[in-house]
Short mmCIF file of C-alpha atoms and ligand atoms in Angstrom, two decimals:
data_model
loop_
_atom_site.label_atom_id
_atom_site.label_comp_id
_atom_site.label_asym_id
_atom_site.label_seq_id
_atom_site.Cartn_x
_atom_site.Cartn_y
_atom_site.Cartn_z
CA UNK A 1 110.04 77.77 108.86
CA UNK A 2 110.85 76.82 105.27
CA UNK A 3 108.78 78.15 102.39
CA UNK A 4 105.85 76.13 101.14
CA UNK A 5 106.87 77.36 97.68
CA UNK A 6 110.58 76.67 97.38
CA UNK A 7 110.70 77.97 93.81
CA UNK A 8 109.93 81.46 95.01
CA UNK A 9 113.13 82.27 96.76
CA UNK A 10 114.44 85.25 94.83
CA UNK A 11 112.11 87.95 95.96
CA UNK A 12 112.49 91.68 95.45
CA UNK A 13 110.56 94.06 97.68
CA UNK A 14 109.93 97.30 95.82
CA UNK A 15 108.30 100.36 97.32
CA UNK A 16 108.76 103.99 98.29
CA UNK A 17 110.84 104.98 101.32
CA UNK A 18 109.10 104.07 104.61
CA UNK A 19 106.64 101.77 102.85
CA UNK A 20 107.51 98.95 105.26
CA UNK A 21 109.94 97.06 103.01
CA UNK A 22 112.35 96.26 105.85
CA UNK A 23 109.72 94.93 108.26
CA UNK A 24 108.12 92.79 105.59
CA UNK A 25 111.43 91.53 104.20
CA UNK A 26 112.72 90.38 107.59
CA UNK A 27 109.61 88.27 108.30
CA UNK A 28 109.46 86.79 104.78
CA UNK A 29 113.17 85.95 104.89
CA UNK A 30 112.66 83.89 108.05
CA UNK A 31 109.61 82.16 106.58
CA UNK A 32 111.41 81.29 103.35
CA UNK A 33 114.72 80.39 105.01
CA UNK A 34 116.76 82.83 102.91
CA UNK A 35 118.80 85.93 103.88
CA UNK A 36 117.24 89.39 104.10
CA UNK A 37 119.51 91.77 102.21
CA UNK A 38 118.87 95.47 102.72
CA UNK A 39 121.10 97.83 100.77
CA UNK A 40 120.11 100.66 103.15
CA UNK A 41 121.39 98.62 106.14
CA UNK A 42 124.53 97.57 104.28
CA UNK A 43 125.29 101.17 103.32
CA UNK A 44 124.55 102.53 106.83
CA UNK A 45 126.96 99.89 108.20
CA UNK A 46 129.63 101.08 105.78
CA UNK A 47 129.02 104.71 106.82
CA UNK A 48 129.28 103.82 110.55
CA UNK A 49 132.52 101.91 109.98
CA UNK A 50 133.85 104.79 107.86
CA UNK A 51 134.96 102.45 105.07
CA UNK A 52 135.91 103.83 101.66
CA UNK A 53 132.43 102.98 100.33
CA UNK A 54 130.82 104.47 103.46
CA UNK A 55 132.66 107.75 103.00
CA UNK A 56 131.57 107.95 99.37
CA UNK A 57 127.96 106.98 100.18
CA UNK A 58 127.39 109.24 103.20
CA UNK A 59 126.91 112.55 101.42
CA UNK A 60 124.42 111.07 98.95
CA UNK A 61 122.42 109.36 101.69
CA UNK A 62 122.14 112.35 104.01
CA UNK A 63 120.81 114.44 101.10
CA UNK A 64 118.19 111.84 100.24
CA UNK A 65 119.91 110.99 96.94
CA UNK A 66 120.78 107.55 95.64
CA UNK A 67 124.28 106.20 96.05
CA UNK A 68 125.80 105.90 92.53
CA UNK A 69 125.02 102.66 90.69
CA UNK A 70 128.61 101.45 90.25
CA UNK A 71 129.23 101.48 94.02
CA UNK A 72 125.96 99.79 94.96
CA UNK A 73 126.10 97.21 92.16
CA UNK A 74 129.63 96.12 93.12
CA UNK A 75 128.65 95.79 96.77
CA UNK A 76 125.47 93.82 96.12
CA UNK A 77 127.16 91.50 93.61
CA UNK A 78 129.72 90.56 96.21
CA UNK A 79 126.96 90.00 98.80
CA UNK A 80 124.88 87.82 96.46
CA UNK A 81 127.88 85.66 95.64
CA UNK A 82 128.13 84.53 99.27
CA UNK A 83 127.11 81.00 100.06
CA UNK A 84 124.02 81.84 102.11
CA UNK A 85 122.38 83.25 98.94
CA UNK A 86 122.61 79.97 97.04
CA UNK A 87 118.93 79.12 97.74
CA UNK A 88 117.79 82.68 97.15
CA UNK A 89 117.29 85.95 99.00
CA UNK A 90 114.86 88.70 99.83
CA UNK A 91 116.16 91.98 98.45
CA UNK A 92 114.98 95.10 100.26
CA UNK A 93 115.83 98.41 98.61
CA UNK A 94 117.54 96.89 95.57
CA UNK A 95 117.26 97.41 92.64
CA UNK A 96 116.39 101.09 92.81
CA UNK A 97 117.32 102.08 89.26
CA UNK A 98 116.98 100.50 85.81
CA UNK A 99 120.79 100.11 85.73
CA UNK A 100 120.72 98.09 88.97
CA UNK A 101 117.88 95.92 87.64
CA UNK A 102 119.82 95.17 84.45
CA UNK A 103 122.89 94.23 86.51
CA UNK A 104 120.81 91.98 88.75
CA UNK A 105 119.25 90.16 85.80
CA UNK A 106 122.75 89.15 84.70
CA UNK A 107 123.62 87.42 87.96
CA UNK A 108 120.33 86.40 89.60
CA UNK A 109 117.05 87.39 87.96
CA UNK A 110 114.20 87.57 90.49
CA UNK A 111 111.32 85.08 90.66
CA UNK A 112 108.83 87.66 91.89
CA UNK A 113 108.76 91.39 92.62
CA UNK A 114 106.49 92.41 95.47
CA UNK A 115 105.48 96.05 95.13
CA UNK A 116 104.21 97.78 98.28
CA UNK A 117 101.83 100.55 97.31
CA UNK A 118 101.58 103.39 99.88
CA UNK A 119 100.29 106.95 99.49
CA UNK A 120 102.77 109.81 99.80
CA UNK A 121 100.78 111.35 102.68
CA UNK A 122 101.11 108.16 104.70
CA UNK A 123 104.83 107.97 103.96
CA UNK A 124 105.50 111.47 105.29
CA UNK A 125 103.56 110.62 108.49
CA UNK A 126 105.55 107.42 109.02
CA UNK A 127 109.01 108.73 108.26
CA UNK A 128 108.89 111.99 110.18
CA UNK A 129 107.58 110.25 113.34
CA UNK A 130 110.27 107.55 113.36
CA UNK A 131 112.80 107.62 116.22
CA UNK A 132 115.81 105.32 116.33
CA UNK A 133 118.18 104.24 119.08
CA UNK A 134 121.73 104.50 117.78
CA UNK A 135 123.00 102.39 120.71
CA UNK A 136 120.89 99.22 120.40
CA UNK A 137 119.13 99.71 117.04
CA UNK A 138 115.54 99.76 118.44
CA UNK A 139 113.00 101.70 116.35
CA UNK A 140 110.01 103.63 117.75
CA UNK A 141 107.34 105.89 116.28
CA UNK A 142 105.90 108.91 118.10
CA UNK A 143 102.38 107.97 116.97
CA UNK A 144 102.30 104.22 116.29
CA UNK A 145 104.78 102.75 118.82
CA UNK A 146 105.90 105.50 121.21
CA UNK A 147 108.60 104.86 123.83
CA UNK A 148 107.39 104.93 127.47
CA UNK A 149 109.32 108.17 128.05
CA UNK A 150 109.51 110.62 125.15
CA UNK A 151 112.82 110.39 123.28
CA UNK A 152 114.29 107.70 125.55
CA UNK A 153 114.90 104.11 124.41
CA UNK A 154 112.76 101.60 126.36
CA UNK A 155 115.39 98.93 125.90
CA UNK A 156 118.73 100.54 126.78
CA UNK A 157 117.81 104.01 128.11
CA UNK A 158 119.77 105.93 125.45
CA UNK A 159 118.46 109.14 123.93
CA UNK A 160 116.50 108.50 120.72
CA UNK A 161 117.42 110.24 117.48
CA UNK A 162 115.81 111.13 114.17
CA UNK A 163 117.57 109.35 111.32
CA UNK A 164 119.35 111.99 109.27
CA UNK A 165 117.33 111.18 106.17
CA UNK A 166 113.93 111.16 107.98
CA UNK A 167 113.42 114.95 108.16
CA UNK A 168 110.44 116.17 106.09
CA UNK A 169 112.41 117.97 103.32
CA UNK A 170 114.67 114.93 102.92
CA UNK A 171 111.71 112.53 102.88
CA UNK A 172 110.08 114.63 100.13
CA UNK A 173 113.34 114.58 98.22
CA UNK A 174 113.57 110.77 98.59
CA UNK A 175 109.99 110.46 97.35
CA UNK A 176 110.89 112.53 94.28
CA UNK A 177 113.91 110.31 93.64
CA UNK A 178 111.69 107.23 94.03
CA UNK A 179 109.16 108.57 91.52
CA UNK A 180 111.84 109.42 88.99
CA UNK A 181 114.41 106.61 89.37
CA UNK A 182 112.67 103.60 90.97
CA UNK A 183 108.98 103.74 90.00
CA UNK A 184 109.83 103.01 86.31
CA UNK A 185 110.82 99.52 87.50
CA UNK A 186 107.13 98.80 88.22
CA UNK A 187 106.48 98.75 84.50
CA UNK A 188 109.78 97.11 83.64
CA UNK A 189 109.06 94.02 85.73
CA UNK A 190 105.61 93.62 84.11
CA UNK A 191 104.00 90.24 84.83
CA UNK A 192 106.68 89.37 87.36
CA UNK A 193 105.40 92.13 89.65
CA UNK A 194 102.60 91.83 92.21
CA UNK A 195 101.26 94.98 93.91
CA UNK A 196 99.88 94.92 97.43
CA UNK A 197 98.24 97.68 99.46
CA UNK A 198 100.73 98.83 102.12
CA UNK A 199 98.68 101.62 103.74
CA UNK A 200 97.51 99.50 106.67
CA UNK A 201 99.30 98.03 109.68
CA UNK A 202 102.48 95.93 109.29
CA UNK A 203 100.41 92.79 110.04
CA UNK A 204 97.87 93.62 107.34
CA UNK A 205 100.64 94.21 104.81
CA UNK A 206 102.33 90.95 105.81
CA UNK A 207 99.09 89.01 105.34
CA UNK A 208 98.56 90.56 101.89
CA UNK A 209 102.16 89.72 100.94
CA UNK A 210 101.82 86.09 102.06
CA UNK A 211 98.60 85.71 100.17
CA UNK A 212 100.08 87.30 97.00
CA UNK A 213 103.10 84.98 97.18
CA UNK A 214 100.82 81.95 97.63
CA UNK A 215 98.88 82.97 94.51
CA UNK A 216 102.07 83.38 92.50
CA UNK A 217 103.35 80.03 93.82
CA UNK A 218 100.13 78.31 92.76
CA UNK A 219 100.35 79.73 89.24
CA UNK A 220 104.09 79.05 88.83
P1 ADP B 301 114.20 103.86 102.62
O1 ADP B 301 113.63 102.64 101.94
O2 ADP B 301 113.39 104.30 103.77
O3 ADP B 301 114.56 104.96 101.65
P2 ADP B 301 116.74 102.54 102.91
O4 ADP B 301 117.27 102.13 104.23
O5 ADP B 301 116.33 101.47 101.95
O6 ADP B 301 115.57 103.51 103.27
O7 ADP B 301 117.82 103.46 102.14
C1 ADP B 301 118.42 104.59 102.74
C2 ADP B 301 119.30 105.31 101.73
O8 ADP B 301 120.38 104.44 101.31
C3 ADP B 301 118.64 105.71 100.43
O9 ADP B 301 117.94 106.94 100.54
C4 ADP B 301 119.84 105.81 99.47
O10 ADP B 301 120.59 106.99 99.69
C5 ADP B 301 120.69 104.65 99.93
N1 ADP B 301 120.37 103.41 99.17
C6 ADP B 301 119.77 102.28 99.66
N2 ADP B 301 119.63 101.35 98.69
C7 ADP B 301 120.14 101.90 97.56
C8 ADP B 301 120.28 101.46 96.21
N3 ADP B 301 119.84 100.26 95.81
N4 ADP B 301 120.85 102.31 95.32
C9 ADP B 301 121.30 103.51 95.67
N5 ADP B 301 121.19 104.00 96.93
C10 ADP B 301 120.63 103.22 97.87
#
């Protein structure tokens, strides 16, 4: 389905780790007919393929730290220069620092920044209960969407794992990094930013996001 508001195609989703950025971004990307670009997914792909970037990024990621700006900026600039981004994109997890935001403004300033607001308590609950299947990519949650058999993937039968950066100390560390490095962007984007409550279910957050984007589209 194409967007009813074709001007709004460069969308940034900003929010703390486990705020639901990825889920929201993938639905909005389909609705707006633009690619969903997640720097977390791109970097995990590089780590799995053991590329030069992946080897440099891995130690930062497993400690809950940010991958250095120069590496991430170079990677995202090359991604955004691909043809499928000509009509726009939904960025999930980028920018995460003021330096990244400045770099982005030079090549493709966003039309709107959607900020998902979630309490830290809720984030810890979500992240530490997440279980992933490293074989087929399925994601479960011990509380919200448990697999039929504990720790076994419903889809392919593989053993489920906890993502290395989802342990409680690492989640707390990532939250600290978010507060220090990424939250300042909320002020930086000013009027371009719309905050939505992300403490509810994924469907509730999606509805709030759609409605916020409609409002911005109407006032554009
Ligand atoms: P979450 O939003 O749950 O933190 P992501 O999948 O977006 O998860 O990111 C996982 C990790 O990848 C981050 O903790 C960080 O180490 C790295 N990363 C992702 N995006 C960026 C970015 N824009 N800048 C630096 N590091 C990043």
